[in-house]
PDB file of C-alpha atoms in Angstrom:
ATOM      1  CA  MET H  48     154.223 152.987  92.368  1.00 42.00           C
ATOM      2  CA  SER H  49     156.527 154.631  94.940  1.00 45.00           C
ATOM      3  CA  LYS H  50     155.620 157.913  96.665  1.00 45.00           C
ATOM      4  CA  PHE H  51     158.361 159.606  94.576  1.00 40.00           C
ATOM      5  CA  GLN H  52     156.762 158.464  91.283  1.00 46.00           C
ATOM      6  CA  ARG H  53     153.320 159.907  92.072  1.00 52.00           C
ATOM      7  CA  HIS H  54     152.938 162.887  89.877  1.00 56.00           C
ATOM      8  CA  PRO H  55     152.247 165.547  92.586  1.00 61.00           C
ATOM      9  CA  ASN H  56     155.609 164.674  94.125  1.00 70.00           C
ATOM     10  CA  ILE H  57     157.484 164.596  90.797  1.00 72.00           C
ATOM     11  CA  ILE H  58     156.053 167.924  89.688  1.00 74.00           C
ATOM     12  CA  SER H  59     156.719 169.593  93.040  1.00 78.00           C
ATOM     13  CA  ILE H  60     160.299 168.436  93.064  1.00 80.00           C
ATOM     14  CA  PHE H  61     160.775 169.488  89.360  1.00 81.00           C
ATOM     15  CA  MET H  62     159.323 172.855  89.995  1.00 79.00           C
ATOM     16  CA  GLN H  63     161.648 173.401  92.965  1.00 81.00           C
ATOM     17  CA  LEU H  64     164.803 172.205  91.096  1.00 82.00           C
ATOM     18  CA  THR H  65     164.131 174.285  87.923  1.00 82.00           C
ATOM     19  CA  LYS H  66     163.387 177.544  89.724  1.00 79.00           C
ATOM     20  CA  GLY H  67     165.502 180.301  88.241  1.00 76.00           C
ATOM     21  CA  LEU H  68     166.195 178.571  84.939  1.00 76.00           C
ATOM     22  CA  PRO H  69     165.448 180.424  81.672  1.00 71.00           C
ATOM     23  CA  ASP H  70     161.627 180.106  81.097  1.00 72.00           C
ATOM     24  CA  ARG H  71     160.633 182.115  77.986  1.00 73.00           C
ATOM     25  CA  PHE H  72     160.193 181.250  74.376  1.00 76.00           C
ATOM     26  CA  ASP H  73     160.942 183.837  71.733  1.00 66.00           C
ATOM     27  CA  ARG H  74     157.242 184.891  71.768  1.00 64.00           C
ATOM     28  CA  SER H  75     155.899 185.007  75.298  1.00 61.00           C
ATOM     29  CA  ARG H  76     152.504 183.437  75.346  1.00 71.00           C
ATOM     30  CA  LEU H  77     150.732 180.852  77.628  1.00 78.00           C
ATOM     31  CA  TRP H  78     153.362 178.147  77.144  1.00 85.00           C
ATOM     32  CA  SER H  79     156.982 178.303  78.297  1.00 84.00           C
ATOM     33  CA  PRO H  80     159.850 175.722  78.269  1.00 86.00           C
ATOM     34  CA  ARG H  81     159.180 174.958  81.986  1.00 85.00           C
ATOM     35  CA  SER H  82     155.444 174.398  81.569  1.00 85.00           C
ATOM     36  CA  VAL H  83     156.064 172.198  78.484  1.00 87.00           C
ATOM     37  CA  MET H  84     158.510 170.013  80.538  1.00 86.00           C
ATOM     38  CA  THR H  85     155.991 169.855  83.366  1.00 84.00           C
ATOM     39  CA  TRP H  86     153.300 168.605  80.935  1.00 85.00           C
ATOM     40  CA  LEU H  87     155.653 166.000  79.598  1.00 85.00           C
ATOM     41  CA  LEU H  88     156.247 164.730  83.111  1.00 81.00           C
ATOM     42  CA  LEU H  89     152.460 164.482  83.735  1.00 81.00           C
ATOM     43  CA  ILE H  90     151.695 162.597  80.561  1.00 82.00           C
ATOM     44  CA  THR H  91     154.648 160.157  80.967  1.00 79.00           C
ATOM     45  CA  THR H  92     154.135 159.460  84.683  1.00 74.00           C
ATOM     46  CA  PRO H  93     154.963 155.664  85.237  1.00 70.00           C
ATOM     47  CA  ASP H  94     151.997 153.291  85.765  1.00 70.00           C
ATOM     48  CA  ARG H  95     149.476 156.079  85.013  1.00 71.00           C
ATOM     49  CA  LYS H  96     147.309 156.089  82.014  1.00 74.00           C
ATOM     50  CA  THR H  97     146.353 159.550  80.810  1.00 78.00           C
ATOM     51  CA  CYS H  98     145.567 161.548  77.653  1.00 80.00           C
ATOM     52  CA  TYR H  99     146.158 165.116  76.404  1.00 80.00           C
ATOM     53  CA  ARG H 100     142.843 166.507  77.802  1.00 81.00           C
ATOM     54  CA  ARG H 101     143.269 164.907  81.246  1.00 82.00           C
ATOM     55  CA  SER H 102     146.865 165.915  81.534  1.00 82.00           C
ATOM     56  CA  LEU H 103     146.030 169.558  80.695  1.00 82.00           C
ATOM     57  CA  ARG H 104     143.420 169.645  83.469  1.00 80.00           C
ATOM     58  CA  SER H 105     146.031 168.424  85.875  1.00 79.00           C
ATOM     59  CA  LEU H 106     148.598 170.900  84.622  1.00 80.00           C
ATOM     60  CA  SER H 107     146.128 173.783  85.071  1.00 79.00           C
ATOM     61  CA  PHE H 108     146.418 173.214  88.858  1.00 77.00           C
ATOM     62  CA  TYR H 109     150.142 173.907  88.735  1.00 72.00           C
ATOM     63  CA  GLY H 110     149.805 176.488  85.917  1.00 73.00           C
ATOM     64  CA  ARG H 111     147.643 178.897  87.981  1.00 75.00           C
ATOM     65  CA  ARG H 112     149.983 178.740  90.887  1.00 74.00           C
ATOM     66  CA  ALA H 113     153.451 178.576  89.218  1.00 75.00           C
ATOM     67  CA  PHE H 114     152.957 180.023  85.760  1.00 77.00           C
ATOM     68  CA  GLY H 115     150.267 182.607  86.468  1.00 75.00           C
ATOM     69  CA  TRP H 116     147.751 181.038  84.046  1.00 78.00           C
ATOM     70  CA  SER H 117     144.138 182.324  84.045  1.00 77.00           C
ATOM     71  CA  LYS H 118     142.820 179.536  81.718  1.00 77.00           C
ATOM     72  CA  ILE H 119     143.599 176.026  80.525  1.00 78.00           C
ATOM     73  CA  PRO H 120     145.586 175.803  77.240  1.00 81.00           C
ATOM     74  CA  THR H 121     143.845 174.204  74.264  1.00 83.00           C
ATOM     75  CA  ILE H 122     144.849 170.737  73.083  1.00 84.00           C
ATOM     76  CA  SER H 123     145.924 172.153  69.685  1.00 85.00           C
ATOM     77  CA  SER H 124     148.426 174.442  71.354  1.00 85.00           C
ATOM     78  CA  VAL H 125     150.321 171.484  72.950  1.00 85.00           C
ATOM     79  CA  SER H 126     151.866 170.337  69.644  1.00 85.00           C
ATOM     80  CA  THR H 127     152.901 173.898  68.770  1.00 86.00           C
ATOM     81  CA  ALA H 128     154.582 174.364  72.147  1.00 86.00           C
ATOM     82  CA  ARG H 129     156.328 171.029  71.934  1.00 86.00           C
ATOM     83  CA  ARG H 130     157.941 171.989  68.634  1.00 87.00           C
ATOM     84  CA  LYS H 131     159.387 175.151  70.283  1.00 87.00           C
ATOM     85  CA  LEU H 132     161.174 173.055  72.975  1.00 87.00           C
ATOM     86  CA  SER H 133     164.596 172.657  71.409  1.00 88.00           C
ATOM     87  CA  VAL H 134     167.324 170.188  72.266  1.00 88.00           C
ATOM     88  CA  ASP H 135     169.497 172.985  73.830  1.00 88.00           C
ATOM     89  CA  MET H 136     166.560 173.889  76.117  1.00 88.00           C
ATOM     90  CA  CYS H 137     166.128 170.312  77.283  1.00 88.00           C
ATOM     91  CA  ARG H 138     169.914 170.055  77.845  1.00 90.00           C
ATOM     92  CA  THR H 139     169.769 173.233  79.968  1.00 88.00           C
ATOM     93  CA  PHE H 140     167.066 171.799  82.081  1.00 88.00           C
ATOM     94  CA  LEU H 141     168.988 168.602  82.587  1.00 90.00           C
ATOM     95  CA  HIS H 142     172.209 170.386  83.602  1.00 90.00           C
ATOM     96  CA  GLY H 143     170.314 172.617  85.955  1.00 88.00           C
ATOM     97  CA  ILE H 144     168.480 169.753  87.609  1.00 89.00           C
ATOM     98  CA  VAL H 145     171.769 167.782  87.982  1.00 90.00           C
ATOM     99  CA  SER H 146     173.550 170.743  89.441  1.00 89.00           C
ATOM    100  CA  ALA H 147     170.747 171.264  91.953  1.00 87.00           C
ATOM    101  CA  CYS H 148     170.661 167.535  92.966  1.00 87.00           C
ATOM    102  CA  GLU H 149     174.471 167.428  93.373  1.00 85.00           C
ATOM    103  CA  ALA H 150     174.271 170.438  95.714  1.00 85.00           C
ATOM    104  CA  ILE H 151     171.753 168.815  98.087  1.00 84.00           C
ATOM    105  CA  MET H 152     172.809 165.145  97.902  1.00 82.00           C
ATOM    106  CA  PRO H 153     175.011 163.966 100.760  1.00 79.00           C
ATOM    107  CA  ARG H 154     178.610 163.033 100.020  1.00 74.00           C
ATOM    108  CA  GLY H 155     179.335 159.417 100.667  1.00 68.00           C
ATOM    109  CA  HIS H 156     182.419 158.271 102.435  1.00 63.00           C
ATOM    110  CA  ARG H 157     184.253 156.220  99.860  1.00 69.00           C
ATOM    111  CA  ASP H 158     187.745 154.964  99.405  1.00 69.00           C
ATOM    112  CA  PHE H 159     188.123 156.974  96.200  1.00 76.00           C
ATOM    113  CA  GLY H 160     187.108 160.293  97.742  1.00 76.00           C
ATOM    114  CA  ASP H 161     185.337 162.774  95.393  1.00 79.00           C
ATOM    115  CA  ARG H 162     186.227 161.086  92.110  1.00 87.00           C
ATOM    116  CA  ARG H 163     183.258 160.563  89.834  1.00 90.00           C
ATOM    117  CA  PHE H 164     182.645 157.296  88.098  1.00 94.00           C
ATOM    118  CA  LEU H 165     180.922 157.989  84.709  1.00 95.00           C
ATOM    119  CA  ALA H 166     179.362 155.192  82.718  1.00 96.00           C
ATOM    120  CA  PHE H 167     179.096 155.714  78.992  1.00 96.00           C
ATOM    121  CA  ASP H 168     176.753 153.456  76.965  1.00 94.00           C
ATOM    122  CA  GLY H 169     174.874 153.494  73.682  1.00 93.00           C
ATOM    123  CA  SER H 170     171.361 152.245  72.849  1.00 93.00           C
ATOM    124  CA  TRP H 171     169.257 152.250  69.743  1.00 93.00           C
ATOM    125  CA  MET H 172     166.144 154.527  69.952  1.00 93.00           C
ATOM    126  CA  ILE H 173     163.096 153.834  67.777  1.00 93.00           C
ATOM    127  CA  THR H 174     161.621 156.983  66.365  1.00 92.00           C
ATOM    128  CA  PRO H 175     158.396 157.868  64.503  1.00 90.00           C
ATOM    129  CA  ARG H 176     158.798 157.684  60.741  1.00 92.00           C
ATOM    130  CA  THR H 177     158.799 161.007  58.957  1.00 91.00           C
ATOM    131  CA  GLY H 178     160.615 162.149  55.820  1.00 90.00           C
ATOM    132  CA  ASP H 179     163.372 163.589  57.986  1.00 90.00           C
ATOM    133  CA  THR H 180     163.998 160.601  60.275  1.00 91.00           C
ATOM    134  CA  ALA H 181     163.808 158.099  57.269  1.00 91.00           C
ATOM    135  CA  ARG H 182     166.514 160.191  55.497  1.00 91.00           C
ATOM    136  CA  LYS H 183     168.837 160.761  58.494  1.00 92.00           C
ATOM    137  CA  LEU H 184     168.479 157.617  60.624  1.00 93.00           C
ATOM    138  CA  HIS H 185     169.057 153.893  60.234  1.00 91.00           C
ATOM    139  CA  ARG H 186     166.400 151.523  58.841  1.00 91.00           C
ATOM    140  CA  PHE H 187     167.595 148.047  59.560  1.00 90.00           C
ATOM    141  CA  LYS H 188     166.700 145.067  57.510  1.00 90.00           C
ATOM    142  CA  LYS H 189     164.330 142.241  58.614  1.00 90.00           C
ATOM    143  CA  PRO H 190     165.337 138.602  58.059  1.00 90.00           C
ATOM    144  CA  ASN H 191     163.335 138.662  54.731  1.00 91.00           C
ATOM    145  CA  GLY H 192     165.447 141.614  53.513  1.00 89.00           C
ATOM    146  CA  ASP H 193     162.740 144.354  53.891  1.00 92.00           C
ATOM    147  CA  HIS H 194     163.578 147.415  55.873  1.00 90.00           C
ATOM    148  CA  VAL H 195     161.838 148.100  59.197  1.00 91.00           C
ATOM    149  CA  HIS H 196     159.189 150.782  59.152  1.00 93.00           C
ATOM    150  CA  ASN H 197     160.466 152.902  62.077  1.00 93.00           C
ATOM    151  CA  PRO H 198     163.984 154.500  61.724  1.00 94.00           C
ATOM    152  CA  GLN H 199     166.394 154.166  64.709  1.00 94.00           C
ATOM    153  CA  GLY H 200     169.020 156.487  65.989  1.00 94.00           C
ATOM    154  CA  LEU H 201     171.986 155.832  68.316  1.00 95.00           C
ATOM    155  CA  LEU H 202     171.774 157.491  71.719  1.00 94.00           C
ATOM    156  CA  VAL H 203     175.061 157.660  73.731  1.00 95.00           C
ATOM    157  CA  ALA H 204     174.502 158.832  77.354  1.00 95.00           C
ATOM    158  CA  ALA H 205     176.821 159.494  80.270  1.00 95.00           C
ATOM    159  CA  VAL H 206     175.588 158.668  83.840  1.00 95.00           C
ATOM    160  CA  ALA H 207     177.198 159.305  87.236  1.00 93.00           C
ATOM    161  CA  VAL H 208     177.200 155.788  88.529  1.00 91.00           C
ATOM    162  CA  PHE H 209     177.051 156.128  92.368  1.00 88.00           C
ATOM    163  CA  ARG H 210     174.715 159.143  92.381  1.00 88.00           C
ATOM    164  CA  ARG H 211     172.648 157.731  89.532  1.00 90.00           C
ATOM    165  CA  LEU H 212     172.416 161.057  87.737  1.00 92.00           C
ATOM    166  CA  PRO H 213     172.229 161.425  84.008  1.00 93.00           C
ATOM    167  CA  LEU H 214     174.853 164.001  82.955  1.00 94.00           C
ATOM    168  CA  ASP H 215     174.501 164.429  79.122  1.00 94.00           C
ATOM    169  CA  TRP H 216     173.609 162.667  75.924  1.00 94.00           C
ATOM    170  CA  ILE H 217     174.081 162.787  72.148  1.00 94.00           C
ATOM    171  CA  PHE H 218     171.752 161.408  69.517  1.00 94.00           C
ATOM    172  CA  VAL H 219     173.233 160.618  66.096  1.00 93.00           C
ATOM    173  CA  GLY H 220     172.144 159.080  62.835  1.00 92.00           C
ATOM    174  CA  LYS H 221     173.680 157.366  59.779  1.00 89.00           C
ATOM    175  CA  GLY H 222     177.365 156.828  59.534  1.00 87.00           C
ATOM    176  CA  VAL H 223     178.187 157.659  63.163  1.00 91.00           C
ATOM    177  CA  GLY H 224     179.178 154.867  65.543  1.00 89.00           C
ATOM    178  CA  GLU H 225     179.511 154.687  69.286  1.00 90.00           C
ATOM    179  CA  ARG H 226     183.225 155.834  69.384  1.00 91.00           C
ATOM    180  CA  THR H 227     182.638 158.923  67.216  1.00 92.00           C
ATOM    181  CA  ALA H 228     179.443 159.824  69.108  1.00 93.00           C
ATOM    182  CA  MET H 229     181.257 159.506  72.428  1.00 93.00           C
ATOM    183  CA  GLY H 230     184.065 161.597  71.222  1.00 91.00           C
ATOM    184  CA  GLU H 231     181.692 164.453  70.401  1.00 93.00           C
ATOM    185  CA  LEU H 232     179.868 163.949  73.789  1.00 93.00           C
ATOM    186  CA  VAL H 233     183.219 164.192  75.663  1.00 92.00           C
ATOM    187  CA  ASP H 234     184.071 167.432  73.933  1.00 91.00           C
ATOM    188  CA  ARG H 235     180.707 168.885  75.121  1.00 90.00           C
ATOM    189  CA  MET H 236     180.865 167.582  78.709  1.00 91.00           C
ATOM    190  CA  ASP H 237     182.338 169.350  81.717  1.00 88.00           C
ATOM    191  CA  LEU H 238     184.709 166.545  82.719  1.00 91.00           C
ATOM    192  CA  ARG H 239     187.110 166.948  85.697  1.00 90.00           C
ATOM    193  CA  PRO H 240     190.615 165.570  86.079  1.00 92.00           C
ATOM    194  CA  GLY H 241     190.385 162.515  88.260  1.00 91.00           C
ATOM    195  CA  ASP H 242     187.024 161.312  86.812  1.00 93.00           C
ATOM    196  CA  VAL H 243     186.885 157.680  85.857  1.00 95.00           C
ATOM    197  CA  ALA H 244     185.220 156.684  82.498  1.00 95.00           C
ATOM    198  CA  LEU H 245     183.567 153.212  82.398  1.00 95.00           C
ATOM    199  CA  LEU H 246     183.326 151.870  78.892  1.00 94.00           C
ATOM    200  CA  ASP H 247     181.802 148.794  77.293  1.00 90.00           C
ATOM    201  CA  ARG H 248     183.496 146.756  74.586  1.00 85.00           C
ATOM    202  CA  GLY H 249     182.242 148.915  71.696  1.00 85.00           C
ATOM    203  CA  PHE H 250     184.010 152.058  72.752  1.00 90.00           C
ATOM    204  CA  PRO H 251     187.755 151.364  73.181  1.00 88.00           C
ATOM    205  CA  SER H 252     189.916 152.980  70.532  1.00 89.00           C
ATOM    206  CA  ARG H 253     193.383 154.518  70.640  1.00 90.00           C
ATOM    207  CA  LYS H 254     192.122 157.875  69.626  1.00 91.00           C
ATOM    208  CA  LEU H 255     189.323 157.975  72.224  1.00 92.00           C
ATOM    209  CA  PHE H 256     191.708 156.779  75.026  1.00 93.00           C
ATOM    210  CA  GLY H 257     194.079 159.537  73.997  1.00 92.00           C
ATOM    211  CA  VAL H 258     191.388 162.217  74.265  1.00 92.00           C
ATOM    212  CA  LEU H 259     190.317 160.996  77.710  1.00 94.00           C
ATOM    213  CA  ILE H 260     193.793 160.700  79.128  1.00 93.00           C
ATOM    214  CA  GLU H 261     194.826 164.207  77.905  1.00 92.00           C
ATOM    215  CA  ARG H 262     191.921 165.564  79.979  1.00 92.00           C
ATOM    216  CA  GLY H 263     193.057 163.702  83.078  1.00 92.00           C
ATOM    217  CA  ILE H 264     190.360 161.027  82.883  1.00 94.00           C
ATOM    218  CA  ASP H 265     191.217 157.426  84.118  1.00 94.00           C
ATOM    219  CA  ILE H 266     189.635 154.598  82.140  1.00 94.00           C
ATOM    220  CA  VAL H 267     188.084 151.255  83.043  1.00 93.00           C
ATOM    221  CA  ALA H 268     186.998 149.414  79.855  1.00 92.00           C
ATOM    222  CA  ARG H 269     185.913 145.952  78.824  1.00 89.00           C
ATOM    223  CA  MET H 270     187.933 144.744  75.756  1.00 85.00           C
ATOM    224  CA  SER H 271     187.587 141.627  73.648  1.00 79.00           C
ATOM    225  CA  THR H 272     190.540 139.409  72.955  1.00 72.00           C
ATOM    226  CA  SER H 273     189.638 139.679  69.310  1.00 70.00           C
ATOM    227  CA  SER H 274     189.727 143.525  69.299  1.00 65.00           C
ATOM    228  CA  ALA H 275     191.289 144.538  65.995  1.00 63.00           C
ATOM    229  CA  GLY H 276     194.282 146.807  66.228  1.00 73.00           C
ATOM    230  CA  TRP H 277     195.142 145.964  69.947  1.00 84.00           C
ATOM    231  CA  LYS H 278     198.136 143.679  69.602  1.00 86.00           C
ATOM    232  CA  GLU H 279     198.986 144.288  73.291  1.00 85.00           C
ATOM    233  CA  VAL H 280     195.586 142.858  74.307  1.00 84.00           C
ATOM    234  CA  GLN H 281     195.976 139.859  71.930  1.00 84.00           C
ATOM    235  CA  ALA H 282     199.449 139.112  73.346  1.00 86.00           C
ATOM    236  CA  PHE H 283     198.055 139.205  76.830  1.00 86.00           C
ATOM    237  CA  ALA H 284     195.248 136.781  75.971  1.00 82.00           C
ATOM    238  CA  LYS H 285     197.824 134.343  74.565  1.00 84.00           C
ATOM    239  CA  SER H 286     200.022 134.518  77.642  1.00 86.00           C
ATOM    240  CA  ASN H 287     197.387 132.683  79.802  1.00 83.00           C
ATOM    241  CA  LYS H 288     198.064 135.202  82.573  1.00 85.00           C
ATOM    242  CA  LYS H 289     195.227 136.352  84.861  1.00 85.00           C
ATOM    243  CA  ASN H 290     196.451 140.002  84.988  1.00 88.00           C
ATOM    244  CA  ALA H 291     199.437 141.999  83.842  1.00 88.00           C
ATOM    245  CA  THR H 292     200.724 145.599  83.796  1.00 89.00           C
ATOM    246  CA  LEU H 293     202.090 146.838  80.432  1.00 87.00           C
ATOM    247  CA  GLU H 294     202.484 149.848  78.179  1.00 89.00           C
ATOM    248  CA  LEU H 295     199.783 150.808  75.753  1.00 88.00           C
ATOM    249  CA  THR H 296     200.198 153.184  72.820  1.00 89.00           C
ATOM    250  CA  VAL H 297     197.255 155.685  72.388  1.00 90.00           C
ATOM    251  CA  GLN H 298     196.816 158.493  69.974  1.00 89.00           C
ATOM    252  CA  GLY H 299     197.406 161.911  71.492  1.00 87.00           C
ATOM    253  CA  SER H 300     196.850 165.305  69.975  1.00 86.00           C
ATOM    254  CA  ASP H 301     200.551 165.619  69.173  1.00 87.00           C
ATOM    255  CA  GLY H 302     201.229 161.951  68.204  1.00 89.00           C
ATOM    256  CA  PRO H 303     201.369 158.540  69.779  1.00 89.00           C
ATOM    257  CA  VAL H 304     201.612 158.488  73.660  1.00 89.00           C
ATOM    258  CA  SER H 305     202.667 155.575  75.840  1.00 91.00           C
ATOM    259  CA  VAL H 306     200.535 154.979  78.937  1.00 91.00           C
ATOM    260  CA  ARG H 307     200.668 152.389  81.690  1.00 91.00           C
ATOM    261  CA  ALA H 308     197.727 150.041  81.846  1.00 91.00           C
ATOM    262  CA  ARG H 309     196.612 146.947  83.784  1.00 91.00           C
ATOM    263  CA  LEU H 310     194.888 144.132  82.005  1.00 89.00           C
ATOM    264  CA  VAL H 311     192.676 141.707  83.972  1.00 88.00           C
ATOM    265  CA  GLU H 312     191.036 138.522  82.583  1.00 84.00           C
ATOM    266  CA  ARG H 313     187.356 138.398  83.278  1.00 78.00           C
ATOM    267  CA  ASP H 314     186.065 135.661  85.469  1.00 73.00           C
ATOM    268  CA  ARG H 315     183.821 133.618  83.235  1.00 70.00           C
ATOM    269  CA  ARG H 316     181.938 131.790  85.995  1.00 70.00           C
ATOM    270  CA  PRO H 317     178.199 132.706  86.273  1.00 69.00           C
ATOM    271  CA  GLY H 318     176.924 134.870  89.079  1.00 66.00           C
ATOM    272  CA  ARG H 319     178.257 137.901  90.903  1.00 63.00           C
ATOM    273  CA  PRO H 320     181.765 137.792  92.424  1.00 56.00           C
ATOM    274  CA  ARG H 321     181.802 136.960  96.090  1.00 55.00           C
ATOM    275  CA  LYS H 322     184.275 138.174  98.751  1.00 54.00           C
ATOM    276  CA  GLY H 323     187.023 135.798  99.396  1.00 50.00           C
ATOM    277  CA  CYS H 324     186.670 133.905  96.077  1.00 47.00           C
ATOM    278  CA  LYS H 325     189.788 133.141  94.055  1.00 42.00           C
ATOM    279  CA  PRO H 326     190.052 134.979  90.715  1.00 39.00           C
TER     280      PRO H 326
END
């Protein structure tokens, strides 16, 4: 475990970065959003086995000093406090920590200046089975046709690539795919003109491209030659060219819009590309 991953260092950094964030539930008692997040960091510390009772003893050290606690919370109060921690509270903490990190991180000298490269990707998250999750989330089928026990939801996240900072996320259930989820995520995010969106093969669509371009976002995306509805890409694949610059039609808010794009065939050879190699 690195020095950063040791829980005293993680908690100290977290307490410093979250200073000044809203820290009250509707009813002010022993727990607060900040103390619940601190407890979650303690109980999920990498390579460290712990339990509720032990983590509460560790939390009391920080609680007396940072939260003004005079006693250790009971184990039964943890579940009640966790239920009070809403998604909006978690998102507020994430945005506050990211803003604090961006303010203190040094700016690298790169050819693209201050432009942010933002990677969007989706992943299936396994959740505990309850009546609510079984009704709202996916339950995929096993090879024998039976449904899996634990429902799964789709999590689409945005990450600043070079600074390795998570910016935002969205968690969706049945009937919502990666493209729709990303569209909702983009509407929520504070994107800046000049940002570059990095997309995998499941995301490209004319509507999503139009939304990003109207906001001044450049796009780098992987696309399959069999992508349905992309006749320009299929024509490029049949031309046997390594790269080409052409016009793509995307869906803008006021109708179809023509944009200039460059298509590059992926090098199928295994391994990382090396400087000086031919394409």
